[in-house]
Short mmCIF file of C-alpha atoms and ligand atoms in Angstrom, two decimals:
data_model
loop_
_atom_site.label_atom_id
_atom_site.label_comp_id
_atom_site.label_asym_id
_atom_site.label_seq_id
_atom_site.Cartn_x
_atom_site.Cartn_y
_atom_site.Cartn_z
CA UNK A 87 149.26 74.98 106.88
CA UNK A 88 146.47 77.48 107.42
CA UNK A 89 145.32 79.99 104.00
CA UNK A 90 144.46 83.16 104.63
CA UNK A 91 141.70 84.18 102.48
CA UNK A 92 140.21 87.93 102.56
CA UNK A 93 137.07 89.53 101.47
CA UNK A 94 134.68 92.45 101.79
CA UNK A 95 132.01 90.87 103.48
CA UNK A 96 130.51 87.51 105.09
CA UNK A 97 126.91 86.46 105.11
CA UNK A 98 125.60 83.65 107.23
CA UNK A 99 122.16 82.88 106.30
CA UNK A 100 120.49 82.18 102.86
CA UNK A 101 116.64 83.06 102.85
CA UNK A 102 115.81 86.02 101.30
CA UNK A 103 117.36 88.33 103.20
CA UNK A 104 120.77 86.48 102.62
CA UNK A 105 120.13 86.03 98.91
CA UNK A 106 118.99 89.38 97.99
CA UNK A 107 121.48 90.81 99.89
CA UNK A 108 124.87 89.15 98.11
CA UNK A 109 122.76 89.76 95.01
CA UNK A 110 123.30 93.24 95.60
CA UNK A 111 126.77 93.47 96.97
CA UNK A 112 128.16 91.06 94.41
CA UNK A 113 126.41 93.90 91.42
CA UNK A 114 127.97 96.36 93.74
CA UNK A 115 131.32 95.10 93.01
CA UNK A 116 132.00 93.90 96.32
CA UNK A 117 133.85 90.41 96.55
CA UNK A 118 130.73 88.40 98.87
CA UNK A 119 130.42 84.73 99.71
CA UNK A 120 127.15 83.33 101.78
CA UNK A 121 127.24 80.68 103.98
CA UNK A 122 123.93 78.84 104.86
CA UNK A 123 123.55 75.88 107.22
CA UNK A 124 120.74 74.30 105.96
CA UNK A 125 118.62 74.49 102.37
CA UNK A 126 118.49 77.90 101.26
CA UNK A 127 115.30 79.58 102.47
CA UNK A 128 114.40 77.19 106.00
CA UNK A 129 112.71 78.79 108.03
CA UNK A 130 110.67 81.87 107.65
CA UNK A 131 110.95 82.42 103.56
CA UNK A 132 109.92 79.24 102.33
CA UNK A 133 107.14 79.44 104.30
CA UNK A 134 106.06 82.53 103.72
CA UNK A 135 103.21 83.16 101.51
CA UNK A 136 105.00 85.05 99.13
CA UNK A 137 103.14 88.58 99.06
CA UNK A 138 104.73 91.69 98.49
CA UNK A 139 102.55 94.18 100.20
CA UNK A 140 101.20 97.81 99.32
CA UNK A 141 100.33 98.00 103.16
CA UNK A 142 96.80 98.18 103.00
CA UNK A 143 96.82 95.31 104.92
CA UNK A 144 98.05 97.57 108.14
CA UNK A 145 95.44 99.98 107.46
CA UNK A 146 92.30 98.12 107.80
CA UNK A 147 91.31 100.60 110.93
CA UNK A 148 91.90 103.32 108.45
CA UNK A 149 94.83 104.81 109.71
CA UNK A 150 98.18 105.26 107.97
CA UNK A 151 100.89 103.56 109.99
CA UNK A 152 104.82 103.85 109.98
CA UNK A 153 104.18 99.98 108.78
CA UNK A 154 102.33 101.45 106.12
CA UNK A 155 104.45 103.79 105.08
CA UNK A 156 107.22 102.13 105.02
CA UNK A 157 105.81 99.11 102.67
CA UNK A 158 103.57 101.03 100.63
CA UNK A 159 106.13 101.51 97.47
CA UNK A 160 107.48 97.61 97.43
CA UNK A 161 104.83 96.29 94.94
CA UNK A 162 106.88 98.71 92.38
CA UNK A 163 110.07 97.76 93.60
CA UNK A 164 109.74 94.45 93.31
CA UNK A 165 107.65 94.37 89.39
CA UNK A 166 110.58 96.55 88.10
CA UNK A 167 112.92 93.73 89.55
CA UNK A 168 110.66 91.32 87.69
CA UNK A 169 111.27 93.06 84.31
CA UNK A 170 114.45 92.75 84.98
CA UNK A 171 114.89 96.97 85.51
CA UNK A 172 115.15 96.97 89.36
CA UNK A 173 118.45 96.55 91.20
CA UNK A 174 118.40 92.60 91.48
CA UNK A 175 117.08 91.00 88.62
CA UNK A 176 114.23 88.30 89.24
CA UNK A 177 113.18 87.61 85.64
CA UNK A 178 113.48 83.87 86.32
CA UNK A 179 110.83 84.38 89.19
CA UNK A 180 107.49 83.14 88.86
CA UNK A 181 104.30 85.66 89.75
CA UNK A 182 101.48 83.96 91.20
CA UNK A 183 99.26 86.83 90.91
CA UNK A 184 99.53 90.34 89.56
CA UNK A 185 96.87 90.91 92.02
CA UNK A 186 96.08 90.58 95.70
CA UNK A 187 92.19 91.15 96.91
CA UNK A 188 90.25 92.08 100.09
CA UNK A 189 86.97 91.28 100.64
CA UNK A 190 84.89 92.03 103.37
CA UNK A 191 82.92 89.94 104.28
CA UNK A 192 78.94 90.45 104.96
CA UNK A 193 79.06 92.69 107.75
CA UNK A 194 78.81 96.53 108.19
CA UNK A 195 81.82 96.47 110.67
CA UNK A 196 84.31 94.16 108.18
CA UNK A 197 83.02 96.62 105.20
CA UNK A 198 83.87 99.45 107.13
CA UNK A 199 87.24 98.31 107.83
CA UNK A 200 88.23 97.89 104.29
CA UNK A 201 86.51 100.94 103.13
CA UNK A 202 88.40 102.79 105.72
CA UNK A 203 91.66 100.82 104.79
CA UNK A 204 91.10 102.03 100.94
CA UNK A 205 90.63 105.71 101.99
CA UNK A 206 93.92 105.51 103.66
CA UNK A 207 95.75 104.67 100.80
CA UNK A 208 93.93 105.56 97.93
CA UNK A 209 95.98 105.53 94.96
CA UNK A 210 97.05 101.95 95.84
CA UNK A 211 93.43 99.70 96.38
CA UNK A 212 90.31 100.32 93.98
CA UNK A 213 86.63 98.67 94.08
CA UNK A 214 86.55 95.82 91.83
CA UNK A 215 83.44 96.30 89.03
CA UNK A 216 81.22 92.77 89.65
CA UNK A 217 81.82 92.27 85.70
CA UNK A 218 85.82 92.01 86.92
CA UNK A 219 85.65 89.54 89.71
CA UNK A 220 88.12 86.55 89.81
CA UNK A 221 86.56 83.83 88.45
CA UNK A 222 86.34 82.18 91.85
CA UNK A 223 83.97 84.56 93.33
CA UNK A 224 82.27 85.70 90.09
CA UNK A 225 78.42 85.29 90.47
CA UNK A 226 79.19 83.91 94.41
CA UNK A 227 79.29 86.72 96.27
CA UNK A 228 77.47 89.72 96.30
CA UNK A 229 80.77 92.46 96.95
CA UNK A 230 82.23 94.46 97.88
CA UNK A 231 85.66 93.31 96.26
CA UNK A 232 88.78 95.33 96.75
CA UNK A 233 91.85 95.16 93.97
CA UNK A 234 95.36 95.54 96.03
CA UNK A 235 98.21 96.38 94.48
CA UNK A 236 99.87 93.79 96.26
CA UNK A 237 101.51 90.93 94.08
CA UNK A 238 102.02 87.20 95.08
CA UNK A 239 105.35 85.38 94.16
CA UNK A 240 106.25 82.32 93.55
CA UNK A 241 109.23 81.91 96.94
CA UNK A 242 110.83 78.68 95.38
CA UNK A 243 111.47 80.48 92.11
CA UNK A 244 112.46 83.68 93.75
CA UNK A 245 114.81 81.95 96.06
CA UNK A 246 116.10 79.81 92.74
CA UNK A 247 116.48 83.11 90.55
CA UNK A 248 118.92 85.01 93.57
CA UNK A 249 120.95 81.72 94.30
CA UNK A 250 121.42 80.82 90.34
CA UNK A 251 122.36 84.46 89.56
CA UNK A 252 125.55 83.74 92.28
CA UNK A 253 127.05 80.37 91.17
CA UNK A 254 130.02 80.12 92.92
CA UNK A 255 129.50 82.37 96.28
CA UNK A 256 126.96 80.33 98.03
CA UNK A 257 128.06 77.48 100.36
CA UNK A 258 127.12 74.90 102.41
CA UNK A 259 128.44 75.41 106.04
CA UNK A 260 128.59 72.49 108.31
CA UNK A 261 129.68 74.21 111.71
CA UNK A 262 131.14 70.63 113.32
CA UNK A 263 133.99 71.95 110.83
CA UNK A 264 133.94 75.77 111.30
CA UNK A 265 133.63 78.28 113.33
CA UNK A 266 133.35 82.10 114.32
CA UNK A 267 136.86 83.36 115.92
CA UNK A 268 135.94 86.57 118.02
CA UNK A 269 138.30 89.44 118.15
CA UNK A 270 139.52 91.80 120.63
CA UNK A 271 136.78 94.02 120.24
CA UNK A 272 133.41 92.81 120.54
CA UNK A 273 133.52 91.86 116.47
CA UNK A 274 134.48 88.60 114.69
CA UNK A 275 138.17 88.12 113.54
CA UNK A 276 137.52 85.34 111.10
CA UNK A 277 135.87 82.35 110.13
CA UNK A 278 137.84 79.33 110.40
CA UNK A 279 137.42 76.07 108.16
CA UNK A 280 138.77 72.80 109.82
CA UNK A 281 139.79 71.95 106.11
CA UNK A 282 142.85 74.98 107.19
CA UNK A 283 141.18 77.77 105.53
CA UNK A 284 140.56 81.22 107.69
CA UNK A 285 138.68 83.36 106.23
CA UNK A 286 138.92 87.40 106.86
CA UNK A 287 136.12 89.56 106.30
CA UNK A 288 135.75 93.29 106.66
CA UNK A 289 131.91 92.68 107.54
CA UNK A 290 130.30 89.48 108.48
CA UNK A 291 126.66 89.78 108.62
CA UNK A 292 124.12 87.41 109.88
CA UNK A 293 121.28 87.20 107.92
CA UNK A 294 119.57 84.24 110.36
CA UNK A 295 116.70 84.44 110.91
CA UNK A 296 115.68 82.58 114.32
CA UNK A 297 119.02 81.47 114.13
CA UNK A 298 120.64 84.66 114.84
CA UNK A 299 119.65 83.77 118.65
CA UNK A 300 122.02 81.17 119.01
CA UNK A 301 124.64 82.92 117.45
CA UNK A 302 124.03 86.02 119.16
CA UNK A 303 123.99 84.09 122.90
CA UNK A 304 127.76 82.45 121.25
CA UNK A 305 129.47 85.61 120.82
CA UNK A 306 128.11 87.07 124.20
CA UNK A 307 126.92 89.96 121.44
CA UNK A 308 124.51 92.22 123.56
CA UNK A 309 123.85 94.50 120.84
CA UNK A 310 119.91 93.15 120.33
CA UNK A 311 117.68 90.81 121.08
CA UNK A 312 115.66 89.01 119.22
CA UNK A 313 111.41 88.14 119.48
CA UNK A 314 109.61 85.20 118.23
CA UNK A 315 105.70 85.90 116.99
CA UNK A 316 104.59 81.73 116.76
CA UNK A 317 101.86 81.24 114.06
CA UNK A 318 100.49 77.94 112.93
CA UNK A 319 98.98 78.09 108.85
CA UNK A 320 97.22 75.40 107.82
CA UNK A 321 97.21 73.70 104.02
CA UNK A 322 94.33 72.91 102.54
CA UNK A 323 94.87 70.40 99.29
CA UNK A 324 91.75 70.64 97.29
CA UNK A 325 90.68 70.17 93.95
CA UNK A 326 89.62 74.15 93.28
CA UNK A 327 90.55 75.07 89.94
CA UNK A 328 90.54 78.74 90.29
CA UNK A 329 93.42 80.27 91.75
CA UNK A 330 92.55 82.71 94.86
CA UNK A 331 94.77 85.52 96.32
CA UNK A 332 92.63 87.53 99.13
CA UNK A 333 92.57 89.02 102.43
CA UNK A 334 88.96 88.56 104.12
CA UNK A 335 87.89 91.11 106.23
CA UNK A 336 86.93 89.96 109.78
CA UNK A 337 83.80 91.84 111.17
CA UNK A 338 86.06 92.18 114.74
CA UNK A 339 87.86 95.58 115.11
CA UNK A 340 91.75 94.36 114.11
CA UNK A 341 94.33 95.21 112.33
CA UNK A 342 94.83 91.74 110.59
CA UNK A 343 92.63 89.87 107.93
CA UNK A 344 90.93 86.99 109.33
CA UNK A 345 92.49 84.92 106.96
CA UNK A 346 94.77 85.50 104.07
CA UNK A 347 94.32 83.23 101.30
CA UNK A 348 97.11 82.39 98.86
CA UNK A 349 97.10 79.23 95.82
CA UNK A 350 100.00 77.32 95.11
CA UNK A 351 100.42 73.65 93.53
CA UNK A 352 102.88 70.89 94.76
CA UNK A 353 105.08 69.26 92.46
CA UNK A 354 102.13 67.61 91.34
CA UNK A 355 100.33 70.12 90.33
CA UNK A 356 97.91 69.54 92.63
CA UNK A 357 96.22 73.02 94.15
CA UNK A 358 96.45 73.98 98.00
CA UNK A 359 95.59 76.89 99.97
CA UNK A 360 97.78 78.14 102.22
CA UNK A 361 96.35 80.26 105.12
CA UNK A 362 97.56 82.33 107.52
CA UNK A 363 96.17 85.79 109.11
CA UNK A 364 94.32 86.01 112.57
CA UNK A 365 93.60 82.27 111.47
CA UNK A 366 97.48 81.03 111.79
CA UNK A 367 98.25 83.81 114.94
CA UNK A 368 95.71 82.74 116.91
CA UNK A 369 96.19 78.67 115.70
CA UNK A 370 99.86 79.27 117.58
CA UNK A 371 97.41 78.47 120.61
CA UNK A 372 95.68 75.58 119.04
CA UNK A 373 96.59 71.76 118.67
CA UNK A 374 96.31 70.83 115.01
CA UNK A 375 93.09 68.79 115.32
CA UNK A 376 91.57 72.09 116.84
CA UNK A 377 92.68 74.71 113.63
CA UNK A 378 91.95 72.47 111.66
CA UNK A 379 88.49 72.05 112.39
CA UNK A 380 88.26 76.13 112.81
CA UNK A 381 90.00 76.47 109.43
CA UNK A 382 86.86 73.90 108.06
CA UNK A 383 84.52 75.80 108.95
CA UNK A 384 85.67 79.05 108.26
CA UNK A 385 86.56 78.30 105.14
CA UNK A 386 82.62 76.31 104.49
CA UNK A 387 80.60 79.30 105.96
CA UNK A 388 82.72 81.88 104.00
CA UNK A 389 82.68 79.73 100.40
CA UNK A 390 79.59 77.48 100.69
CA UNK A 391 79.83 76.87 97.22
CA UNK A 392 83.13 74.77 98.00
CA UNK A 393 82.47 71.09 99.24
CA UNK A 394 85.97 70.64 101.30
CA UNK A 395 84.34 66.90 102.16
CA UNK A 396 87.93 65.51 99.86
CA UNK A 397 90.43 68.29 101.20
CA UNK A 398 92.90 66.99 102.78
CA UNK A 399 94.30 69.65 105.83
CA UNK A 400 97.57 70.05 107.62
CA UNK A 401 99.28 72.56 109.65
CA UNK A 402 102.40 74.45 109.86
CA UNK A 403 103.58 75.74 113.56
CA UNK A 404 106.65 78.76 112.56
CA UNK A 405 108.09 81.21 114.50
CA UNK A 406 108.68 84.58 112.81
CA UNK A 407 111.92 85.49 113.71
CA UNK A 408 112.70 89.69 114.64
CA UNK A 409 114.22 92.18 116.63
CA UNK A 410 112.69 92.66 119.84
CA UNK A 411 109.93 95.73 120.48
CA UNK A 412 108.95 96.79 123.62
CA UNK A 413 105.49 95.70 123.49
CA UNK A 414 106.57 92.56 121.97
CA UNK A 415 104.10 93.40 118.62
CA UNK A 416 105.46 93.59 115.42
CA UNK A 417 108.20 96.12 114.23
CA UNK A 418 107.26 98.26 111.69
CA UNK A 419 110.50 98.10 109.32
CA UNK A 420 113.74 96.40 108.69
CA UNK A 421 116.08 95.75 111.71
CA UNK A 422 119.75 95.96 111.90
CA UNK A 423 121.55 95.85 115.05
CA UNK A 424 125.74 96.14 114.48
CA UNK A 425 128.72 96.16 116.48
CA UNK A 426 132.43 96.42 115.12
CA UNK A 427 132.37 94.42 111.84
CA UNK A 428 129.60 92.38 112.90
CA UNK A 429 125.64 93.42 111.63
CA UNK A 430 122.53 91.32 112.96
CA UNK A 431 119.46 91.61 110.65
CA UNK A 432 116.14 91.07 110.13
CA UNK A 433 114.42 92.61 106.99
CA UNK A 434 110.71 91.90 109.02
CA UNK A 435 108.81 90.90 105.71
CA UNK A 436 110.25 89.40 102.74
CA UNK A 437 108.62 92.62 100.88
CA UNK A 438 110.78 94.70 102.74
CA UNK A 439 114.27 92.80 101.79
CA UNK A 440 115.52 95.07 99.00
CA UNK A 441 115.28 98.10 102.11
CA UNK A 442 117.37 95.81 104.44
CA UNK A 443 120.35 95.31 101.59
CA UNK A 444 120.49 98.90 100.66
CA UNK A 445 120.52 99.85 104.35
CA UNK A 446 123.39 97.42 104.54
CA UNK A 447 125.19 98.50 101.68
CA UNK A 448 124.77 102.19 102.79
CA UNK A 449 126.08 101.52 106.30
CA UNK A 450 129.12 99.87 104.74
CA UNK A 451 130.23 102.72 102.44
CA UNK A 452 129.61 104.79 105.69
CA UNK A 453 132.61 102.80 107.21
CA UNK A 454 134.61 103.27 103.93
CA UNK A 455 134.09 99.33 103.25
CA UNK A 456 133.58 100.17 99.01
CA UNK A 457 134.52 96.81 97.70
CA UNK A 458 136.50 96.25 94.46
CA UNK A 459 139.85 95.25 96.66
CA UNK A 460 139.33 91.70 97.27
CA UNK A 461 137.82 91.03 93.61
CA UNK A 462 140.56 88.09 92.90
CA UNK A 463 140.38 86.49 96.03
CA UNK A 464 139.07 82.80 95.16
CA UNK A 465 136.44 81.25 97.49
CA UNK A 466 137.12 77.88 98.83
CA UNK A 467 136.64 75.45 96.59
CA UNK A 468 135.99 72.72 99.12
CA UNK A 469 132.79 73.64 100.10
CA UNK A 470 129.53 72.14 98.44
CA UNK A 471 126.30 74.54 97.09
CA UNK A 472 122.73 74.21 99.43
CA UNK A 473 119.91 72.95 97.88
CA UNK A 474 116.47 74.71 97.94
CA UNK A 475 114.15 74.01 100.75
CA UNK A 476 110.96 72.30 100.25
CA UNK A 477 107.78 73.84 100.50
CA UNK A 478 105.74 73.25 103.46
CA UNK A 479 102.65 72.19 101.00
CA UNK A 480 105.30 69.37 99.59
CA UNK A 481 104.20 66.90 102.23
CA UNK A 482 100.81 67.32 102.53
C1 FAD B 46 104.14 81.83 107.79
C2 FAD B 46 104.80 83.08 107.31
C3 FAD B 46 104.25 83.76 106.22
C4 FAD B 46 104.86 84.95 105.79
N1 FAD B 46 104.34 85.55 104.69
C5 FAD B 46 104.92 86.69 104.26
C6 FAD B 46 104.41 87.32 103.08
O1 FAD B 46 103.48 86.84 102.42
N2 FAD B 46 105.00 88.46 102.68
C7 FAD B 46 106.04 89.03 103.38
O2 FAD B 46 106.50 90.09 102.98
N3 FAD B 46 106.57 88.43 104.46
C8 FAD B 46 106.05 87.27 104.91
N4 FAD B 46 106.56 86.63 105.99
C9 FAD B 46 107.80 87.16 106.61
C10 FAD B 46 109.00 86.70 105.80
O3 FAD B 46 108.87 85.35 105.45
C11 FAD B 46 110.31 86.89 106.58
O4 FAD B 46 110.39 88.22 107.06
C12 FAD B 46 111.52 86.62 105.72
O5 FAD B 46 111.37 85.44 104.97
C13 FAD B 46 112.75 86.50 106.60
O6 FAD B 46 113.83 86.17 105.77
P1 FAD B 46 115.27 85.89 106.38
O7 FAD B 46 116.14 85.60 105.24
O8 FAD B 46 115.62 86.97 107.32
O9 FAD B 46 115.07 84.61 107.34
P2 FAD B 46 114.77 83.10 107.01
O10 FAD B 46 113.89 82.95 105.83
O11 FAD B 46 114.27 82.50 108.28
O12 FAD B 46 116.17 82.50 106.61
C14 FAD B 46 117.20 82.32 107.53
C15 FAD B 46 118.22 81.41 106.89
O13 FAD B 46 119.38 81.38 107.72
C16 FAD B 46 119.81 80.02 107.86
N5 FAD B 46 120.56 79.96 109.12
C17 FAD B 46 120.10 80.00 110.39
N6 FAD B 46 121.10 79.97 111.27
C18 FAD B 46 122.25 79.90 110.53
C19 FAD B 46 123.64 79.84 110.87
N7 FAD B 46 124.04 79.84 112.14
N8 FAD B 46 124.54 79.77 109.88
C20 FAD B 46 124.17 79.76 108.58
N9 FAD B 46 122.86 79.81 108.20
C21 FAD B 46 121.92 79.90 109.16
C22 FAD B 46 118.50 79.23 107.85
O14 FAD B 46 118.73 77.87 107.54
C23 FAD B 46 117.74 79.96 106.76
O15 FAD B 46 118.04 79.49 105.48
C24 FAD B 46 105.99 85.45 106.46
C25 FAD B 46 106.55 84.76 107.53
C26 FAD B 46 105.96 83.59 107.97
C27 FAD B 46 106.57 82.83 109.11
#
């Protein structure tokens, strides 16, 4: 016999969009489940590097942006969440760095471009004093050294701290046994579980990722389409004790760093770069053996105090997954695209994921959808919890 269950809202998709997202309904008072298909985080978030921009990054040419705009109070947002005073509370996160740097490297142009960057947003970058370097370029190089306001988390522990905060409303969907029913109207009339279980929604949202395309192309759902911007990092296992978090400059006239350096350690503990920047975008074009050998020597002619003769090197290829702009670049904000009781999202950046769920939250209220009716309803108890993904670093 089929069980009817109902709730306020659906999400399908459990990177960080997903997560932060029920975290906030859920404190809202709204009954929420999650449904992800894979380990929570596959795809985009586990790979990401884990920085929460101030924007400066999208003003290298010294011109404020709507991208910079729109990022440039996140930092803040996201260290009250730390303390455990923002609207989802991270305290089990880990911060990698309280600090994010930019260095330009030794020519007028790349010094230019940061200088011009800092001007832009002023209260939010300052000139590191030599005496105040990191200790991995202290005494190496000869400045100037830029302090961001940017932060770096640590994604595994951020992805752990939304998913343990929400024990019993994250699932494992296998969708051989369920599927999307569409309704009348261009929206989705319930999920259905082969185990007999439909469940009702008011909103279903897909929080997907690249994986909203699929889904999108099922339901015939014309309301967006989606773009794909490849990049290809590349890991670099090392034996570098000091931890380094920076942007550096390039000395061409663009609008991204030429490589964007952040540490992490496997399970291990063994240190690796991860690097992405103009390095990874224009790697998308590149077989591995060919980054690789670009990342080398980069990496030698900007730190020649580093002997990389031990590293050991790998690649990443990874789609970033967003709504479509008409000149294909990337959007400047948070997308949502909806239709009936159906929302398609993309929050852009992982900073920019606390915007997306209040936008969400917002647009529901707007359609009277204010929670607190469903608060009994039981989940299915069938279903099993996802497991974290693994980093990308894990194999290397
Ligand atoms: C290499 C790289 C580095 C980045 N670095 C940064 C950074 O430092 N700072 C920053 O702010 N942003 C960064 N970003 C961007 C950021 O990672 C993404 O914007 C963000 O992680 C997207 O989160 P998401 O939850 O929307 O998607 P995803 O992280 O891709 O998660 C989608 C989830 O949905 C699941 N899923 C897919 N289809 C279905 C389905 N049909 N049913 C159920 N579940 C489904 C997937 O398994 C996955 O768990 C980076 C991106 C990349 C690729």
């Amino acid at each position: 016999m089929t069980e009817i269950l109902k709730t306020d809202a659906l999400i399908f998709g459990g990177g960080v969009a997903g997560l932060w997202l029920l975290n906030r309904l859920r404190n809202a008072g709204y009954q929420a489940w999650l449904f992800e298909q894979d380990r929570l985080g596959t795809g985009q978030s586990i790979a990401s590097q884990g920085m929460i921009h101030g924007g400066i990054k999208y003003a290298l040419g010294g011109k404020l942006t709507s991208a910079t705009t729109a990022i440039a109070d996140m930092p803040a947002h996201w260290k009250k969440c730390l303390a455990g005073e923002g609207d989802v509370d991270l305290r089990g996160c880990n911060l990698l760095s309280e600090n994010y740097y930019m260095w330009p490297r030794n020519s007028i142009r790349s010094r230019l471009n940061a200088f011009l960057g800092s001007k832009a947003l002023e209260a939010k970058v300052s000139a590191v004093d030599k005496s105040q370097y990191p200790d991995f370029f202290r005494d190496k190089i000869p400045g100037p050294l830029y302090k961001l306001q940017d932060i770096v988390l640590d994604v595994p522990s951020l992805l752990t701290t939304l998913s343990d905060a929400q024990p019993s409303s994250i699932f494992k969907i296998d969708w051989q046994q369920a599927s999307l029913k569409p309704d009348a109207n261009g929206g989705i009339a319930c999920l259905e579980l082969n185990s007999g279980q439909h469940i009702e929604a008011q909103q279903y949202i897909f929080c997907c990722g690249a994986g909203a395309e699929p889904l999108m192309k099922q339901f015939g759902l014309g309301i967006t389409q989606m773009q794909r911007r490849p990049l290809r990092m590349v890991m670099v296992k090392h034996t570098f004790t000091d931890p380094l978090y920076v942007h550096c400059v390039s000395d061409r006239l663009s609008m991204t760093p030429e490589v964007t350096i952040t540490s992490h350690r496997n399970s291990a503990g063994e240190p690796v770069w991860y690097l992405g920047g103009e390095l990874a975008e224009e790697g998308a074009n590149q077989t591995d053996e060919e980054l690789i050998d670009t990342a080398r020597s980069k990496l030698s002619a900007m730190f020649p105090w580093c002997d990389f003769q031990h590293a050991q090197w790998d690649t990443l290829a990874i789609d970033r997954a967003e709504q479509q702009q008409a000149d294909g670049k990337r959007p400047d904000d948070i997308s949502i695209a909806s239709q009936n009781n159906l929302m398609v999202c993309w929050p852009t950046k992982l900073t920019l994921a606390p915007n997306l769920a209040n936008q969400i939250l917002r647009q529901m209220q707007d359609k009277q959808i204010l929670g607190g009716q469903y608060a009994a309803t039981l989940p299915p108890a069938s279903l099993e919890r996802p497991l974290i993904a693994p980093t990308p670093w894990e194999q290397l």
